[in-house]
């Protein structure tokens, strides 16, 4: 069953957890042209500024880098817990973790750097904005703004529901609420 997708570098990549794989679909011919086996189900994707593709492996607590030209795994970084959404900010790859924290990976060094940010609840969604990282907590209906320099939570917004994904569009944040079947707009100011 498909669990996530990323559109970048001239292709669509879809994660599946039966079998645990990343499929590359090229338009045209609009079919799977490569299958990249991974250890567990995909938690999230991120197309990095350097052209590489990062994938979180949810149950393995790792993020992997895939070279989009060769469709080969080129890096594996242990982040612990259950790695979920990914975002890039200030040269680092940030990883949301349903174990309740956000960590940073230096993509050049291939390792976790600095202290993790304890959000205190299962972190599901993550998006980078000029003011910092916005993270969602599924079970608490909380959206937090993390300052990446201090690694502190600088704002909390409570939404009544089960908040999962988060996106930035037209200057606003949009969060999905699986519990109530709605999308909510959040002002970033």
mmCIF file with all atom_site columns, C-alpha atoms in Angstrom:
data_model
loop_
_atom_site.group_PDB
_atom_site.id
_atom_site.type_symbol
_atom_site.label_atom_id
_atom_site.label_alt_id
_atom_site.label_comp_id
_atom_site.label_asym_id
_atom_site.label_entity_id
_atom_site.label_seq_id
_atom_site.pdbx_PDB_ins_code
_atom_site.Cartn_x
_atom_site.Cartn_y
_atom_site.Cartn_z
_atom_site.occupancy
_atom_site.B_iso_or_equiv
_atom_site.pdbx_formal_charge
_atom_site.auth_seq_id
_atom_site.auth_comp_id
_atom_site.auth_asym_id
_atom_site.auth_atom_id
_atom_site.pdbx_PDB_model_num
ATOM 1   C CA . UNK A 1 1   ? 0.000   0.000  0.000   1.00 0.00 ? 1   UNK A CA 1
ATOM 2   C CA . UNK A 1 2   ? 1.474   3.371  -0.980  1.00 0.00 ? 2   UNK A CA 1
ATOM 3   C CA . UNK A 1 3   ? 2.281   5.486  2.073   1.00 0.00 ? 3   UNK A CA 1
ATOM 4   C CA . UNK A 1 4   ? 4.003   8.649  0.785   1.00 0.00 ? 4   UNK A CA 1
ATOM 5   C CA . UNK A 1 5   ? 5.378   10.282 -2.356  1.00 0.00 ? 5   UNK A CA 1
ATOM 6   C CA . UNK A 1 6   ? 7.871   12.901 -3.590  1.00 0.00 ? 6   UNK A CA 1
ATOM 7   C CA . UNK A 1 7   ? 7.980   14.619 -6.966  1.00 0.00 ? 7   UNK A CA 1
ATOM 8   C CA . UNK A 1 8   ? 11.499  15.804 -7.812  1.00 0.00 ? 8   UNK A CA 1
ATOM 9   C CA . UNK A 1 9   ? 14.395  15.408 -10.222 1.00 0.00 ? 9   UNK A CA 1
ATOM 10  C CA . UNK A 1 10  ? 12.127  14.508 -13.135 1.00 0.00 ? 10  UNK A CA 1
ATOM 11  C CA . UNK A 1 11  ? 10.368  11.598 -11.449 1.00 0.00 ? 11  UNK A CA 1
ATOM 12  C CA . UNK A 1 12  ? 7.785   10.611 -8.885  1.00 0.00 ? 12  UNK A CA 1
ATOM 13  C CA . UNK A 1 13  ? 8.871   8.364  -6.045  1.00 0.00 ? 13  UNK A CA 1
ATOM 14  C CA . UNK A 1 14  ? 6.325   6.398  -4.048  1.00 0.00 ? 14  UNK A CA 1
ATOM 15  C CA . UNK A 1 15  ? 6.990   4.586  -0.794  1.00 0.00 ? 15  UNK A CA 1
ATOM 16  C CA . UNK A 1 16  ? 5.342   1.276  -0.040  1.00 0.00 ? 16  UNK A CA 1
ATOM 17  C CA . UNK A 1 17  ? 5.545   -0.980 2.969   1.00 0.00 ? 17  UNK A CA 1
ATOM 18  C CA . UNK A 1 18  ? 4.432   -4.270 1.360   1.00 0.00 ? 18  UNK A CA 1
ATOM 19  C CA . UNK A 1 19  ? 7.084   -4.781 0.029   1.00 0.00 ? 19  UNK A CA 1
ATOM 20  C CA . UNK A 1 20  ? 9.246   -2.201 1.832   1.00 0.00 ? 20  UNK A CA 1
ATOM 21  C CA . UNK A 1 21  ? 10.420  -0.260 -1.208  1.00 0.00 ? 21  UNK A CA 1
ATOM 22  C CA . UNK A 1 22  ? 10.688  3.068  -2.945  1.00 0.00 ? 22  UNK A CA 1
ATOM 23  C CA . UNK A 1 23  ? 9.367   2.976  -6.502  1.00 0.00 ? 23  UNK A CA 1
ATOM 24  C CA . UNK A 1 24  ? 10.561  5.448  -9.139  1.00 0.00 ? 24  UNK A CA 1
ATOM 25  C CA . UNK A 1 25  ? 7.977   6.403  -11.757 1.00 0.00 ? 25  UNK A CA 1
ATOM 26  C CA . UNK A 1 26  ? 9.165   8.360  -14.785 1.00 0.00 ? 26  UNK A CA 1
ATOM 27  C CA . UNK A 1 27  ? 6.734   10.497 -16.791 1.00 0.00 ? 27  UNK A CA 1
ATOM 28  C CA . UNK A 1 28  ? 6.709   9.317  -19.604 1.00 0.00 ? 28  UNK A CA 1
ATOM 29  C CA . UNK A 1 29  ? 6.483   6.329  -19.800 1.00 0.00 ? 29  UNK A CA 1
ATOM 30  C CA . UNK A 1 30  ? 4.334   6.703  -16.641 1.00 0.00 ? 30  UNK A CA 1
ATOM 31  C CA . UNK A 1 31  ? 5.405   3.398  -15.175 1.00 0.00 ? 31  UNK A CA 1
ATOM 32  C CA . UNK A 1 32  ? 7.735   2.076  -12.496 1.00 0.00 ? 32  UNK A CA 1
ATOM 33  C CA . UNK A 1 33  ? 11.291  2.169  -13.876 1.00 0.00 ? 33  UNK A CA 1
ATOM 34  C CA . UNK A 1 34  ? 13.174  1.341  -10.661 1.00 0.00 ? 34  UNK A CA 1
ATOM 35  C CA . UNK A 1 35  ? 12.480  -0.401 -7.368  1.00 0.00 ? 35  UNK A CA 1
ATOM 36  C CA . UNK A 1 36  ? 14.720  0.464  -4.424  1.00 0.00 ? 36  UNK A CA 1
ATOM 37  C CA . UNK A 1 37  ? 14.341  -2.038 -1.556  1.00 0.00 ? 37  UNK A CA 1
ATOM 38  C CA . UNK A 1 38  ? 14.508  -0.637 1.986   1.00 0.00 ? 38  UNK A CA 1
ATOM 39  C CA . UNK A 1 39  ? 14.285  -2.277 5.415   1.00 0.00 ? 39  UNK A CA 1
ATOM 40  C CA . UNK A 1 40  ? 10.889  -1.033 6.651   1.00 0.00 ? 40  UNK A CA 1
ATOM 41  C CA . UNK A 1 41  ? 8.013   1.204  5.630   1.00 0.00 ? 41  UNK A CA 1
ATOM 42  C CA . UNK A 1 42  ? 8.577   4.765  4.441   1.00 0.00 ? 42  UNK A CA 1
ATOM 43  C CA . UNK A 1 43  ? 7.870   7.503  6.984   1.00 0.00 ? 43  UNK A CA 1
ATOM 44  C CA . UNK A 1 44  ? 8.566   10.459 4.698   1.00 0.00 ? 44  UNK A CA 1
ATOM 45  C CA . UNK A 1 45  ? 10.493  11.853 1.730   1.00 0.00 ? 45  UNK A CA 1
ATOM 46  C CA . UNK A 1 46  ? 12.515  14.987 1.116   1.00 0.00 ? 46  UNK A CA 1
ATOM 47  C CA . UNK A 1 47  ? 14.156  16.174 -2.104  1.00 0.00 ? 47  UNK A CA 1
ATOM 48  C CA . UNK A 1 48  ? 17.246  18.041 -0.848  1.00 0.00 ? 48  UNK A CA 1
ATOM 49  C CA . UNK A 1 49  ? 18.756  21.203 -2.287  1.00 0.00 ? 49  UNK A CA 1
ATOM 50  C CA . UNK A 1 50  ? 21.813  19.206 -3.427  1.00 0.00 ? 50  UNK A CA 1
ATOM 51  C CA . UNK A 1 51  ? 19.589  17.016 -5.626  1.00 0.00 ? 51  UNK A CA 1
ATOM 52  C CA . UNK A 1 52  ? 19.656  13.940 -3.403  1.00 0.00 ? 52  UNK A CA 1
ATOM 53  C CA . UNK A 1 53  ? 16.554  12.218 -2.117  1.00 0.00 ? 53  UNK A CA 1
ATOM 54  C CA . UNK A 1 54  ? 16.180  11.449 1.596   1.00 0.00 ? 54  UNK A CA 1
ATOM 55  C CA . UNK A 1 55  ? 13.750  8.846  2.896   1.00 0.00 ? 55  UNK A CA 1
ATOM 56  C CA . UNK A 1 56  ? 12.883  8.085  6.512   1.00 0.00 ? 56  UNK A CA 1
ATOM 57  C CA . UNK A 1 57  ? 12.399  4.445  7.412   1.00 0.00 ? 57  UNK A CA 1
ATOM 58  C CA . UNK A 1 58  ? 9.728   4.577  10.092  1.00 0.00 ? 58  UNK A CA 1
ATOM 59  C CA . UNK A 1 59  ? 10.253  1.325  11.987  1.00 0.00 ? 59  UNK A CA 1
ATOM 60  C CA . UNK A 1 60  ? 14.039  1.269  11.581  1.00 0.00 ? 60  UNK A CA 1
ATOM 61  C CA . UNK A 1 61  ? 14.620  4.756  13.053  1.00 0.00 ? 61  UNK A CA 1
ATOM 62  C CA . UNK A 1 62  ? 16.915  5.725  10.189  1.00 0.00 ? 62  UNK A CA 1
ATOM 63  C CA . UNK A 1 63  ? 17.037  8.114  7.270   1.00 0.00 ? 63  UNK A CA 1
ATOM 64  C CA . UNK A 1 64  ? 18.582  7.033  4.006   1.00 0.00 ? 64  UNK A CA 1
ATOM 65  C CA . UNK A 1 65  ? 19.921  9.009  1.067   1.00 0.00 ? 65  UNK A CA 1
ATOM 66  C CA . UNK A 1 66  ? 19.159  7.812  -2.437  1.00 0.00 ? 66  UNK A CA 1
ATOM 67  C CA . UNK A 1 67  ? 21.074  9.022  -5.478  1.00 0.00 ? 67  UNK A CA 1
ATOM 68  C CA . UNK A 1 68  ? 18.309  9.897  -7.968  1.00 0.00 ? 68  UNK A CA 1
ATOM 69  C CA . UNK A 1 69  ? 20.597  9.275  -10.949 1.00 0.00 ? 69  UNK A CA 1
ATOM 70  C CA . UNK A 1 70  ? 21.501  5.706  -9.997  1.00 0.00 ? 70  UNK A CA 1
ATOM 71  C CA . UNK A 1 71  ? 18.524  4.847  -7.719  1.00 0.00 ? 71  UNK A CA 1
ATOM 72  C CA . UNK A 1 72  ? 21.018  3.488  -5.190  1.00 0.00 ? 72  UNK A CA 1
ATOM 73  C CA . UNK A 1 73  ? 21.137  3.949  -1.450  1.00 0.00 ? 73  UNK A CA 1
ATOM 74  C CA . UNK A 1 74  ? 24.241  6.036  -0.667  1.00 0.00 ? 74  UNK A CA 1
ATOM 75  C CA . UNK A 1 75  ? 23.892  6.918  3.030   1.00 0.00 ? 75  UNK A CA 1
ATOM 76  C CA . UNK A 1 76  ? 22.203  5.534  6.137   1.00 0.00 ? 76  UNK A CA 1
ATOM 77  C CA . UNK A 1 77  ? 21.932  7.587  9.341   1.00 0.00 ? 77  UNK A CA 1
ATOM 78  C CA . UNK A 1 78  ? 20.430  6.262  12.587  1.00 0.00 ? 78  UNK A CA 1
ATOM 79  C CA . UNK A 1 79  ? 18.108  8.795  14.245  1.00 0.00 ? 79  UNK A CA 1
ATOM 80  C CA . UNK A 1 80  ? 16.332  6.390  16.616  1.00 0.00 ? 80  UNK A CA 1
ATOM 81  C CA . UNK A 1 81  ? 12.662  6.107  17.451  1.00 0.00 ? 81  UNK A CA 1
ATOM 82  C CA . UNK A 1 82  ? 10.251  6.137  14.540  1.00 0.00 ? 82  UNK A CA 1
ATOM 83  C CA . UNK A 1 83  ? 11.467  8.522  11.829  1.00 0.00 ? 83  UNK A CA 1
ATOM 84  C CA . UNK A 1 84  ? 8.659   10.314 10.058  1.00 0.00 ? 84  UNK A CA 1
ATOM 85  C CA . UNK A 1 85  ? 8.513   13.631 8.134   1.00 0.00 ? 85  UNK A CA 1
ATOM 86  C CA . UNK A 1 86  ? 11.627  15.374 6.808   1.00 0.00 ? 86  UNK A CA 1
ATOM 87  C CA . UNK A 1 87  ? 12.485  19.029 6.135   1.00 0.00 ? 87  UNK A CA 1
ATOM 88  C CA . UNK A 1 88  ? 15.622  20.938 5.166   1.00 0.00 ? 88  UNK A CA 1
ATOM 89  C CA . UNK A 1 89  ? 16.693  24.175 6.836   1.00 0.00 ? 89  UNK A CA 1
ATOM 90  C CA . UNK A 1 90  ? 20.038  25.945 7.299   1.00 0.00 ? 90  UNK A CA 1
ATOM 91  C CA . UNK A 1 91  ? 22.003  23.149 5.639   1.00 0.00 ? 91  UNK A CA 1
ATOM 92  C CA . UNK A 1 92  ? 20.581  20.428 7.878   1.00 0.00 ? 92  UNK A CA 1
ATOM 93  C CA . UNK A 1 93  ? 18.030  17.685 7.299   1.00 0.00 ? 93  UNK A CA 1
ATOM 94  C CA . UNK A 1 94  ? 15.491  17.772 10.148  1.00 0.00 ? 94  UNK A CA 1
ATOM 95  C CA . UNK A 1 95  ? 13.669  14.589 11.124  1.00 0.00 ? 95  UNK A CA 1
ATOM 96  C CA . UNK A 1 96  ? 10.303  14.433 12.896  1.00 0.00 ? 96  UNK A CA 1
ATOM 97  C CA . UNK A 1 97  ? 10.037  11.443 15.155  1.00 0.00 ? 97  UNK A CA 1
ATOM 98  C CA . UNK A 1 98  ? 6.861   9.925  16.554  1.00 0.00 ? 98  UNK A CA 1
ATOM 99  C CA . UNK A 1 99  ? 8.872   9.121  19.686  1.00 0.00 ? 99  UNK A CA 1
ATOM 100 C CA . UNK A 1 100 ? 8.359   12.828 20.528  1.00 0.00 ? 100 UNK A CA 1
ATOM 101 C CA . UNK A 1 101 ? 11.371  14.693 19.224  1.00 0.00 ? 101 UNK A CA 1
ATOM 102 C CA . UNK A 1 102 ? 12.947  16.407 16.219  1.00 0.00 ? 102 UNK A CA 1
ATOM 103 C CA . UNK A 1 103 ? 16.601  15.785 15.355  1.00 0.00 ? 103 UNK A CA 1
ATOM 104 C CA . UNK A 1 104 ? 19.025  17.271 12.840  1.00 0.00 ? 104 UNK A CA 1
ATOM 105 C CA . UNK A 1 105 ? 21.228  15.352 10.404  1.00 0.00 ? 105 UNK A CA 1
ATOM 106 C CA . UNK A 1 106 ? 24.270  16.905 8.755   1.00 0.00 ? 106 UNK A CA 1
ATOM 107 C CA . UNK A 1 107 ? 23.918  15.521 5.204   1.00 0.00 ? 107 UNK A CA 1
ATOM 108 C CA . UNK A 1 108 ? 27.612  16.094 4.422   1.00 0.00 ? 108 UNK A CA 1
ATOM 109 C CA . UNK A 1 109 ? 28.943  14.356 7.543   1.00 0.00 ? 109 UNK A CA 1
ATOM 110 C CA . UNK A 1 110 ? 26.157  11.742 7.485   1.00 0.00 ? 110 UNK A CA 1
ATOM 111 C CA . UNK A 1 111 ? 25.406  11.948 11.202  1.00 0.00 ? 111 UNK A CA 1
ATOM 112 C CA . UNK A 1 112 ? 23.017  13.422 13.763  1.00 0.00 ? 112 UNK A CA 1
ATOM 113 C CA . UNK A 1 113 ? 24.303  16.740 15.079  1.00 0.00 ? 113 UNK A CA 1
ATOM 114 C CA . UNK A 1 114 ? 23.413  18.772 18.152  1.00 0.00 ? 114 UNK A CA 1
ATOM 115 C CA . UNK A 1 115 ? 20.708  18.201 20.703  1.00 0.00 ? 115 UNK A CA 1
ATOM 116 C CA . UNK A 1 116 ? 17.293  16.850 19.780  1.00 0.00 ? 116 UNK A CA 1
ATOM 117 C CA . UNK A 1 117 ? 14.255  19.054 20.334  1.00 0.00 ? 117 UNK A CA 1
ATOM 118 C CA . UNK A 1 118 ? 11.879  17.424 22.796  1.00 0.00 ? 118 UNK A CA 1
ATOM 119 C CA . UNK A 1 119 ? 8.337   18.210 21.700  1.00 0.00 ? 119 UNK A CA 1
ATOM 120 C CA . UNK A 1 120 ? 6.905   15.892 24.346  1.00 0.00 ? 120 UNK A CA 1
ATOM 121 C CA . UNK A 1 121 ? 4.427   14.142 22.080  1.00 0.00 ? 121 UNK A CA 1
ATOM 122 C CA . UNK A 1 122 ? 4.506   12.069 18.890  1.00 0.00 ? 122 UNK A CA 1
ATOM 123 C CA . UNK A 1 123 ? 5.790   14.332 16.114  1.00 0.00 ? 123 UNK A CA 1
ATOM 124 C CA . UNK A 1 124 ? 4.221   13.489 12.772  1.00 0.00 ? 124 UNK A CA 1
ATOM 125 C CA . UNK A 1 125 ? 4.498   16.463 10.390  1.00 0.00 ? 125 UNK A CA 1
ATOM 126 C CA . UNK A 1 126 ? 7.326   18.916 9.721   1.00 0.00 ? 126 UNK A CA 1
ATOM 127 C CA . UNK A 1 127 ? 7.818   21.899 7.414   1.00 0.00 ? 127 UNK A CA 1
ATOM 128 C CA . UNK A 1 128 ? 10.604  24.496 7.117   1.00 0.00 ? 128 UNK A CA 1
ATOM 129 C CA . UNK A 1 129 ? 9.779   28.210 6.880   1.00 0.00 ? 129 UNK A CA 1
ATOM 130 C CA . UNK A 1 130 ? 11.939  31.344 7.122   1.00 0.00 ? 130 UNK A CA 1
ATOM 131 C CA . UNK A 1 131 ? 11.072  31.657 10.826  1.00 0.00 ? 131 UNK A CA 1
ATOM 132 C CA . UNK A 1 132 ? 11.943  28.056 11.693  1.00 0.00 ? 132 UNK A CA 1
ATOM 133 C CA . UNK A 1 133 ? 10.546  24.536 11.727  1.00 0.00 ? 133 UNK A CA 1
ATOM 134 C CA . UNK A 1 134 ? 6.862   23.890 12.309  1.00 0.00 ? 134 UNK A CA 1
ATOM 135 C CA . UNK A 1 135 ? 6.034   20.468 13.708  1.00 0.00 ? 135 UNK A CA 1
ATOM 136 C CA . UNK A 1 136 ? 2.725   18.729 14.396  1.00 0.00 ? 136 UNK A CA 1
ATOM 137 C CA . UNK A 1 137 ? 1.813   16.267 17.118  1.00 0.00 ? 137 UNK A CA 1
ATOM 138 C CA . UNK A 1 138 ? -0.787  13.756 16.067  1.00 0.00 ? 138 UNK A CA 1
ATOM 139 C CA . UNK A 1 139 ? -2.155  12.737 19.432  1.00 0.00 ? 139 UNK A CA 1
ATOM 140 C CA . UNK A 1 140 ? -2.202  16.173 21.122  1.00 0.00 ? 140 UNK A CA 1
ATOM 141 C CA . UNK A 1 141 ? -3.440  18.487 18.357  1.00 0.00 ? 141 UNK A CA 1
ATOM 142 C CA . UNK A 1 142 ? -0.423  20.723 18.820  1.00 0.00 ? 142 UNK A CA 1
ATOM 143 C CA . UNK A 1 143 ? 1.531   22.708 16.227  1.00 0.00 ? 143 UNK A CA 1
ATOM 144 C CA . UNK A 1 144 ? 4.863   24.089 17.434  1.00 0.00 ? 144 UNK A CA 1
ATOM 145 C CA . UNK A 1 145 ? 7.442   26.457 15.978  1.00 0.00 ? 145 UNK A CA 1
ATOM 146 C CA . UNK A 1 146 ? 11.045  25.399 16.630  1.00 0.00 ? 146 UNK A CA 1
ATOM 147 C CA . UNK A 1 147 ? 13.925  27.883 16.423  1.00 0.00 ? 147 UNK A CA 1
ATOM 148 C CA . UNK A 1 148 ? 16.641  25.814 14.684  1.00 0.00 ? 148 UNK A CA 1
ATOM 149 C CA . UNK A 1 149 ? 19.494  27.854 16.194  1.00 0.00 ? 149 UNK A CA 1
ATOM 150 C CA . UNK A 1 150 ? 18.481  27.536 19.845  1.00 0.00 ? 150 UNK A CA 1
ATOM 151 C CA . UNK A 1 151 ? 16.572  24.281 19.311  1.00 0.00 ? 151 UNK A CA 1
ATOM 152 C CA . UNK A 1 152 ? 13.800  25.622 21.501  1.00 0.00 ? 152 UNK A CA 1
ATOM 153 C CA . UNK A 1 153 ? 10.052  25.712 20.960  1.00 0.00 ? 153 UNK A CA 1
ATOM 154 C CA . UNK A 1 154 ? 9.134   29.385 20.550  1.00 0.00 ? 154 UNK A CA 1
ATOM 155 C CA . UNK A 1 155 ? 5.423   29.102 19.766  1.00 0.00 ? 155 UNK A CA 1
ATOM 156 C CA . UNK A 1 156 ? 2.606   26.642 20.418  1.00 0.00 ? 156 UNK A CA 1
ATOM 157 C CA . UNK A 1 157 ? -0.747  26.556 18.654  1.00 0.00 ? 157 UNK A CA 1
ATOM 158 C CA . UNK A 1 158 ? -3.402  24.110 19.788  1.00 0.00 ? 158 UNK A CA 1
ATOM 159 C CA . UNK A 1 159 ? -5.862  22.638 17.279  1.00 0.00 ? 159 UNK A CA 1
ATOM 160 C CA . UNK A 1 160 ? -8.719  20.482 18.519  1.00 0.00 ? 160 UNK A CA 1
ATOM 161 C CA . UNK A 1 161 ? -8.067  17.273 16.616  1.00 0.00 ? 161 UNK A CA 1
ATOM 162 C CA . UNK A 1 162 ? -5.516  14.726 15.434  1.00 0.00 ? 162 UNK A CA 1
ATOM 163 C CA . UNK A 1 163 ? -3.040  16.851 13.485  1.00 0.00 ? 163 UNK A CA 1
ATOM 164 C CA . UNK A 1 164 ? -0.757  14.941 11.124  1.00 0.00 ? 164 UNK A CA 1
ATOM 165 C CA . UNK A 1 165 ? 0.588   16.562 7.975   1.00 0.00 ? 165 UNK A CA 1
ATOM 166 C CA . UNK A 1 166 ? 1.578   20.197 7.581   1.00 0.00 ? 166 UNK A CA 1
ATOM 167 C CA . UNK A 1 167 ? 2.306   22.265 4.467   1.00 0.00 ? 167 UNK A CA 1
ATOM 168 C CA . UNK A 1 168 ? 3.259   25.831 3.591   1.00 0.00 ? 168 UNK A CA 1
ATOM 169 C CA . UNK A 1 169 ? 1.183   27.458 0.830   1.00 0.00 ? 169 UNK A CA 1
ATOM 170 C CA . UNK A 1 170 ? 0.299   31.066 -0.009  1.00 0.00 ? 170 UNK A CA 1
ATOM 171 C CA . UNK A 1 171 ? 2.131   32.329 3.077   1.00 0.00 ? 171 UNK A CA 1
ATOM 172 C CA . UNK A 1 172 ? 0.100   30.246 5.525   1.00 0.00 ? 172 UNK A CA 1
ATOM 173 C CA . UNK A 1 173 ? 0.455   26.879 7.205   1.00 0.00 ? 173 UNK A CA 1
ATOM 174 C CA . UNK A 1 174 ? -2.114  24.199 6.467   1.00 0.00 ? 174 UNK A CA 1
ATOM 175 C CA . UNK A 1 175 ? -2.560  21.182 8.737   1.00 0.00 ? 175 UNK A CA 1
ATOM 176 C CA . UNK A 1 176 ? -4.630  18.060 8.223   1.00 0.00 ? 176 UNK A CA 1
ATOM 177 C CA . UNK A 1 177 ? -6.892  16.848 11.005  1.00 0.00 ? 177 UNK A CA 1
ATOM 178 C CA . UNK A 1 178 ? -7.581  13.139 10.557  1.00 0.00 ? 178 UNK A CA 1
ATOM 179 C CA . UNK A 1 179 ? -9.901  13.066 13.568  1.00 0.00 ? 179 UNK A CA 1
ATOM 180 C CA . UNK A 1 180 ? -12.378 15.564 12.107  1.00 0.00 ? 180 UNK A CA 1
ATOM 181 C CA . UNK A 1 181 ? -11.654 15.218 8.373   1.00 0.00 ? 181 UNK A CA 1
ATOM 182 C CA . UNK A 1 182 ? -10.677 18.831 7.866   1.00 0.00 ? 182 UNK A CA 1
ATOM 183 C CA . UNK A 1 183 ? -7.836  21.116 6.853   1.00 0.00 ? 183 UNK A CA 1
ATOM 184 C CA . UNK A 1 184 ? -7.023  24.074 9.119   1.00 0.00 ? 184 UNK A CA 1
ATOM 185 C CA . UNK A 1 185 ? -5.151  27.264 8.163   1.00 0.00 ? 185 UNK A CA 1
ATOM 186 C CA . UNK A 1 186 ? -2.674  28.672 10.685  1.00 0.00 ? 186 UNK A CA 1
ATOM 187 C CA . UNK A 1 187 ? -1.344  32.231 10.489  1.00 0.00 ? 187 UNK A CA 1
ATOM 188 C CA . UNK A 1 188 ? 2.467   32.198 10.836  1.00 0.00 ? 188 UNK A CA 1
ATOM 189 C CA . UNK A 1 189 ? 2.590   35.646 12.492  1.00 0.00 ? 189 UNK A CA 1
#
